[in-house]
PDB file of N, CA and C in Angstrom:
ATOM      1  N   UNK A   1      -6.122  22.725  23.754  1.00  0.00           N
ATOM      2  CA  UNK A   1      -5.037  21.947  24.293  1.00  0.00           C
ATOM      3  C   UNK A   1      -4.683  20.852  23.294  1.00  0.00           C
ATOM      4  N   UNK A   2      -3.555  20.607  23.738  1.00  0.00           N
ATOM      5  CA  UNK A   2      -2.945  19.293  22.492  1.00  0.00           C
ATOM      6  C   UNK A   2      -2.388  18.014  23.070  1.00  0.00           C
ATOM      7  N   UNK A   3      -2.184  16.697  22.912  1.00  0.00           N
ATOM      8  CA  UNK A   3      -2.023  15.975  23.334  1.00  0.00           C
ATOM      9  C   UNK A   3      -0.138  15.709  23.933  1.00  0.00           C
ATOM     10  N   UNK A   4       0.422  16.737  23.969  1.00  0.00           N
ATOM     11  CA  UNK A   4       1.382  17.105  24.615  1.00  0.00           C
ATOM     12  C   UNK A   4       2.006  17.539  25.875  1.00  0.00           C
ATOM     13  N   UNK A   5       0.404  18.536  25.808  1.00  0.00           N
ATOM     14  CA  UNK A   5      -0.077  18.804  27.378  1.00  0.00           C
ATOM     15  C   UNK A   5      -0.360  17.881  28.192  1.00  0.00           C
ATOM     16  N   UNK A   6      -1.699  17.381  27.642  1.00  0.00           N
ATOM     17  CA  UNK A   6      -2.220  15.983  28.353  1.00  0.00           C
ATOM     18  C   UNK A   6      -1.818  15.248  28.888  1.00  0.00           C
ATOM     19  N   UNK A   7      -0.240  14.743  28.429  1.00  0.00           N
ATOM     20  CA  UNK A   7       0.583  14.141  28.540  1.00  0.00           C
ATOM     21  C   UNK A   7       1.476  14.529  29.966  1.00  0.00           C
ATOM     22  N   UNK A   8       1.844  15.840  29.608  1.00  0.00           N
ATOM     23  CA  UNK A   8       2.994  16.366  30.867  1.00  0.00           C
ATOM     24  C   UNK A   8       2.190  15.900  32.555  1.00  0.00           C
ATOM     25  N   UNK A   9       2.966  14.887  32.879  1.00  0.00           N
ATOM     26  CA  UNK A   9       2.447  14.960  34.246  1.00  0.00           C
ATOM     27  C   UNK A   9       2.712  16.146  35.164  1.00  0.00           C
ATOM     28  N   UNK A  10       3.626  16.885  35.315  1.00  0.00           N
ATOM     29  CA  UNK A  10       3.757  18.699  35.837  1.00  0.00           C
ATOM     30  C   UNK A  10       2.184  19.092  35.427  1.00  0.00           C
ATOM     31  N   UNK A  11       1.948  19.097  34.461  1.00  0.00           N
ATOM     32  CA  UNK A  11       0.867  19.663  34.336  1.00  0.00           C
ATOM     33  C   UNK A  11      -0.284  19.289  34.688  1.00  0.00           C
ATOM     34  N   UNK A  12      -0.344  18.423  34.661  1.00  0.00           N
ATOM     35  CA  UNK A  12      -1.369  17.754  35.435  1.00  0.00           C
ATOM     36  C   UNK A  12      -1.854  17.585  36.936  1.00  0.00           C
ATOM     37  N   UNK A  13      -0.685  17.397  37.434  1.00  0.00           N
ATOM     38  CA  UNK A  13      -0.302  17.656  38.900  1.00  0.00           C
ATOM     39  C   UNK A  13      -0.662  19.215  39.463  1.00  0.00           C
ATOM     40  N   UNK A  14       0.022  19.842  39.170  1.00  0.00           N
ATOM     41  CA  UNK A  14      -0.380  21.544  38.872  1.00  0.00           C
ATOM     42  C   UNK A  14      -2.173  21.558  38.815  1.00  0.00           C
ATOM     43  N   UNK A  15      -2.349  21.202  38.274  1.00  0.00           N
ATOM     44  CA  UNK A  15      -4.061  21.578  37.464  1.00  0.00           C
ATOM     45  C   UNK A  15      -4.498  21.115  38.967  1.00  0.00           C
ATOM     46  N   UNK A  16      -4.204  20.105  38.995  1.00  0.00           N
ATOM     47  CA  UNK A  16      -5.259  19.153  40.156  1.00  0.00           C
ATOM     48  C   UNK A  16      -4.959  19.774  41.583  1.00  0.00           C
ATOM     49  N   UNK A  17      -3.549  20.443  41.976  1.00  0.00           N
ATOM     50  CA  UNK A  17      -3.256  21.099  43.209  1.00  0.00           C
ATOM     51  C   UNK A  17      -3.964  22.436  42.988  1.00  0.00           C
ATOM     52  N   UNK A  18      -4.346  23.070  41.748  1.00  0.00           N
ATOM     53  CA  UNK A  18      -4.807  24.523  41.397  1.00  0.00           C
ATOM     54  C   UNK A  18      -6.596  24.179  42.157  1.00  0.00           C
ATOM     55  N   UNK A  19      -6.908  22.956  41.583  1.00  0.00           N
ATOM     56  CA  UNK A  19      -8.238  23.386  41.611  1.00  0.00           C
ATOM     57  C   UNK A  19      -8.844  22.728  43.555  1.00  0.00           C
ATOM     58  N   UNK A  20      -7.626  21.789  43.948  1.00  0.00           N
ATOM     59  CA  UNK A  20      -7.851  21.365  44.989  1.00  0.00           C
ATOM     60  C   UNK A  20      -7.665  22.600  45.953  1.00  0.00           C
ATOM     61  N   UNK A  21      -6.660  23.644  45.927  1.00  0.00           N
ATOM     62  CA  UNK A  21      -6.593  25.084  46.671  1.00  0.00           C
ATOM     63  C   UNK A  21      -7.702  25.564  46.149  1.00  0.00           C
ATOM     64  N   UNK A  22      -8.308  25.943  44.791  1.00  0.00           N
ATOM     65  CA  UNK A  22      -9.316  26.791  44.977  1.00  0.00           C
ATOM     66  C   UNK A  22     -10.444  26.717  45.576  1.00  0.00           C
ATOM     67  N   UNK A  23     -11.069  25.104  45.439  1.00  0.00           N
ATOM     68  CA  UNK A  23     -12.104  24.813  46.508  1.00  0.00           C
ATOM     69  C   UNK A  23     -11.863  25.265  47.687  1.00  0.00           C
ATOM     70  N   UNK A  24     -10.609  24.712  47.955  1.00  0.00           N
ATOM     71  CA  UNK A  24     -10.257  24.595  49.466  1.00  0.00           C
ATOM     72  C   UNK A  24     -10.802  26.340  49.932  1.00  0.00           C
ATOM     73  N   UNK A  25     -10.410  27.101  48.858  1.00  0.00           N
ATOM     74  CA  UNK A  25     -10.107  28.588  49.447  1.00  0.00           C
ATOM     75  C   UNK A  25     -11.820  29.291  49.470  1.00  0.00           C
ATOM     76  N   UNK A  26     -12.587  28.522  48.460  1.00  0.00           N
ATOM     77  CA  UNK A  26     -13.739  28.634  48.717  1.00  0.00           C
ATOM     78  C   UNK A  26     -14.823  28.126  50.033  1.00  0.00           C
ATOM     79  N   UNK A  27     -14.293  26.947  50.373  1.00  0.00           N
ATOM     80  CA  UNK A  27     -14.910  26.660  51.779  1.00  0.00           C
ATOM     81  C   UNK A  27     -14.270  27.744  52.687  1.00  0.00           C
ATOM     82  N   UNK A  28     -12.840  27.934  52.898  1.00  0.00           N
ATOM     83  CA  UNK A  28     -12.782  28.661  54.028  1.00  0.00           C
ATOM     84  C   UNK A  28     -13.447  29.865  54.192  1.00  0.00           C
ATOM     85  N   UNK A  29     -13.751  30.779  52.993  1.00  0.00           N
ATOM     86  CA  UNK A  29     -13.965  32.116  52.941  1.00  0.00           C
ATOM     87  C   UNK A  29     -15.779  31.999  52.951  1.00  0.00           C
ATOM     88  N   UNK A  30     -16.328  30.934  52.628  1.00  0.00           N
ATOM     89  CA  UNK A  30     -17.581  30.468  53.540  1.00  0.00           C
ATOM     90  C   UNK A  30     -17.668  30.168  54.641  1.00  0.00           C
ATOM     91  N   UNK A  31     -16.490  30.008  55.645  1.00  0.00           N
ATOM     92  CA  UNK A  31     -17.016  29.348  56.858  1.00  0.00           C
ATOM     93  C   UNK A  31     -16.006  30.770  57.666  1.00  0.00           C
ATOM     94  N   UNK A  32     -15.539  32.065  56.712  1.00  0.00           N
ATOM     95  CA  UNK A  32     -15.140  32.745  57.560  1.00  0.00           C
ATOM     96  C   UNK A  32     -13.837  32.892  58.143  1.00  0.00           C
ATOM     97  N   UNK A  33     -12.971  32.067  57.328  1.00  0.00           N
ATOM     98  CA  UNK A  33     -11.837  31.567  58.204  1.00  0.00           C
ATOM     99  C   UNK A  33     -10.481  32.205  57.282  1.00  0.00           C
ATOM    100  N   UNK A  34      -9.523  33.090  57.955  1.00  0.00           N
ATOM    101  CA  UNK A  34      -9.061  34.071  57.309  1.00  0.00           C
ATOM    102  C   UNK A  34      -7.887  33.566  56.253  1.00  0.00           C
ATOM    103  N   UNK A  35      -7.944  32.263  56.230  1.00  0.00           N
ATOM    104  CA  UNK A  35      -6.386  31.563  55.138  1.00  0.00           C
ATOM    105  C   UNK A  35      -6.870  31.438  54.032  1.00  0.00           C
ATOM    106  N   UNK A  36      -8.121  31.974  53.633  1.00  0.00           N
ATOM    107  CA  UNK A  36      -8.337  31.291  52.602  1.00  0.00           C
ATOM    108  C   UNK A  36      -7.529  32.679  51.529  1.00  0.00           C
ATOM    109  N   UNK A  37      -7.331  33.864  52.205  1.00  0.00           N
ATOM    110  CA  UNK A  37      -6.838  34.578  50.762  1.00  0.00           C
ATOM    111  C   UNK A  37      -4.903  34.375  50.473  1.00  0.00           C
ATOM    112  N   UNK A  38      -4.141  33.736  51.457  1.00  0.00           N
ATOM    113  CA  UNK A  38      -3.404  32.831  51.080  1.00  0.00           C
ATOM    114  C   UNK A  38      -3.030  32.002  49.872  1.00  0.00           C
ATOM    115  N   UNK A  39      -4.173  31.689  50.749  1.00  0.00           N
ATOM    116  CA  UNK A  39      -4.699  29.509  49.725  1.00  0.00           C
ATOM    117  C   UNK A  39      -4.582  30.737  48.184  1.00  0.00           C
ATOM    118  N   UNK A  40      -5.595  31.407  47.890  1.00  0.00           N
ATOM    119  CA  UNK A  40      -5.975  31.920  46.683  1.00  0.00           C
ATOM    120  C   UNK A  40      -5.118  32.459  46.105  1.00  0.00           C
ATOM    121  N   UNK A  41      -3.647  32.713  46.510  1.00  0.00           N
ATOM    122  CA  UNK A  41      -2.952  33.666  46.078  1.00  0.00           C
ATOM    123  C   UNK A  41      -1.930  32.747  45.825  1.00  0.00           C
ATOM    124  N   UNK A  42      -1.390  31.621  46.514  1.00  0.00           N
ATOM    125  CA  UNK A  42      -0.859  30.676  45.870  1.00  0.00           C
ATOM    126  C   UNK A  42      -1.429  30.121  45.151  1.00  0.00           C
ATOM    127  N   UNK A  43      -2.988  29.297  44.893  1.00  0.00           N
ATOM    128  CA  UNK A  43      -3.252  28.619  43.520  1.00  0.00           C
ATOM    129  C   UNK A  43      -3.409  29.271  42.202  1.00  0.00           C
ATOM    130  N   UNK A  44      -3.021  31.058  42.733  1.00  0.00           N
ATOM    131  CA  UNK A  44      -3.284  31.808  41.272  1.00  0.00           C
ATOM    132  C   UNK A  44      -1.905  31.410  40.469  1.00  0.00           C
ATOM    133  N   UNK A  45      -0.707  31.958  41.480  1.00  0.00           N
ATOM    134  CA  UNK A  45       0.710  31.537  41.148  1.00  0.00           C
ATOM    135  C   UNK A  45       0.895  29.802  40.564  1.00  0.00           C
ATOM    136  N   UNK A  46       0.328  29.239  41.167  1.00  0.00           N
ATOM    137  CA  UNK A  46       0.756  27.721  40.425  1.00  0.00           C
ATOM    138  C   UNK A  46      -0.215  27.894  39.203  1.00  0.00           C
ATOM    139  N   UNK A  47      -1.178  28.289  39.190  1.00  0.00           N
ATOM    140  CA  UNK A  47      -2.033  27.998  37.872  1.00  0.00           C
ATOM    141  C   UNK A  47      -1.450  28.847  36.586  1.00  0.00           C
ATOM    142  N   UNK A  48      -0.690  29.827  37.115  1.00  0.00           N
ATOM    143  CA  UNK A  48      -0.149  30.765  36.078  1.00  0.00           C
ATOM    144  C   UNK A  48       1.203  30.151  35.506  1.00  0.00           C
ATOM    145  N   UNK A  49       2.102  29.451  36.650  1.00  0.00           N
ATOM    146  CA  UNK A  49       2.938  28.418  36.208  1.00  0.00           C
ATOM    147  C   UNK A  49       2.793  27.163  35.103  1.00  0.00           C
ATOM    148  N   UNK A  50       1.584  26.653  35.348  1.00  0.00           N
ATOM    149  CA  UNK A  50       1.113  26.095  34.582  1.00  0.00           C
ATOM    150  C   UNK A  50       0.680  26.327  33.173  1.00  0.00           C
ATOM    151  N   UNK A  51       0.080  27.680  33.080  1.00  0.00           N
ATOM    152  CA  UNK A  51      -0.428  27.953  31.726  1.00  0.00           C
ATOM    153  C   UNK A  51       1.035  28.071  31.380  1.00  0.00           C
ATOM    154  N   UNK A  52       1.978  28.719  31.717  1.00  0.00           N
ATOM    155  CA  UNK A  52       3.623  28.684  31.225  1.00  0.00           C
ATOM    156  C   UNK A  52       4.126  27.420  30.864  1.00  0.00           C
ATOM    157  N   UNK A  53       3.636  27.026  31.692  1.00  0.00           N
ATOM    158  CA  UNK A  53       4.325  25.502  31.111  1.00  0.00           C
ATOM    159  C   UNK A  53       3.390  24.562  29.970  1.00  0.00           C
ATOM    160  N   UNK A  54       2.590  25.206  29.508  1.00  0.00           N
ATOM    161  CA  UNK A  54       1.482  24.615  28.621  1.00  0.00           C
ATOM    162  C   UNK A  54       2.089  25.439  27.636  1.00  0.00           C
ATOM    163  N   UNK A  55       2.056  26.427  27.333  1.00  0.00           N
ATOM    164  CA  UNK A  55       2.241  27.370  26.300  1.00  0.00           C
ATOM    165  C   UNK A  55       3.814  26.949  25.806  1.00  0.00           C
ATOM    166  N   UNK A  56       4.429  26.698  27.135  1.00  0.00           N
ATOM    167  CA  UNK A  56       5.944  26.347  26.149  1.00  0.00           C
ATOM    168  C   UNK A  56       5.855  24.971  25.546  1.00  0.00           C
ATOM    169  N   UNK A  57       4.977  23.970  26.209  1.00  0.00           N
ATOM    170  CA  UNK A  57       5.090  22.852  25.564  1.00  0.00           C
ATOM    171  C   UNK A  57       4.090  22.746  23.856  1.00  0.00           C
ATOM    172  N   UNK A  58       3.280  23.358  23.824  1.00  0.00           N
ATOM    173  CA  UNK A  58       2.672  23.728  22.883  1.00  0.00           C
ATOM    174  C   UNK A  58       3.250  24.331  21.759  1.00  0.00           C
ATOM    175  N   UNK A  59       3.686  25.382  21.965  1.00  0.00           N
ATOM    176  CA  UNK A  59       4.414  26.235  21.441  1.00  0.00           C
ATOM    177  C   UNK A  59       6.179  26.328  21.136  1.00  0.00           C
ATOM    178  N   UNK A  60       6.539  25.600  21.870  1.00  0.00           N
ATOM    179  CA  UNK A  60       7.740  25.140  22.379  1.00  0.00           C
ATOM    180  C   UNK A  60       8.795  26.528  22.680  1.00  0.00           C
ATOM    181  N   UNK A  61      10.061  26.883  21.980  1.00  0.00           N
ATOM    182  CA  UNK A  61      10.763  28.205  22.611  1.00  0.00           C
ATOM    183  C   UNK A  61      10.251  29.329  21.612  1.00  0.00           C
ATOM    184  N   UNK A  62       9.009  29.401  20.878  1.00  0.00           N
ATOM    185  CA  UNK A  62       9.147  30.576  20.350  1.00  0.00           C
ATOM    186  C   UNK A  62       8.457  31.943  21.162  1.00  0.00           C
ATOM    187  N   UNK A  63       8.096  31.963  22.244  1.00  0.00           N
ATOM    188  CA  UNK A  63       7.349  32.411  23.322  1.00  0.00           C
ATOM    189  C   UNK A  63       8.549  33.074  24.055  1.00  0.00           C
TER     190      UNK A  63
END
């Protein structure tokens, strides 16, 4: 990563909602409780948004 990224608050925001659903999706599917493959299927989609939006800022339009 480069200090470009670091920078983008989107990205950051993103990261921190990615990893706050994945816990989340890990307690439920420990305690049994059927949302968690939801939860998991949206924080895959935002986290994949994210690497997109890392890679263009990195990389900028040659991608």
């Amino acid at each position: 990563m480069n200090w470009p990224v670091l920078k983008d608050n989107k990205w950051c925001i993103s990261l921190i909602i990615t990893l706050i659903f994945l816990f989340a999706s890990i307690i439920l599917a420990y305690r049994e409780i059927e949302y968690w493959v939801p939860l998991l299927i949206i924080s895959i989609l935002i986290s994949s948004y994210s690497v997109k939006r890392a890679s263009k800022l990195t990389y900028g339009d040659k991608r």
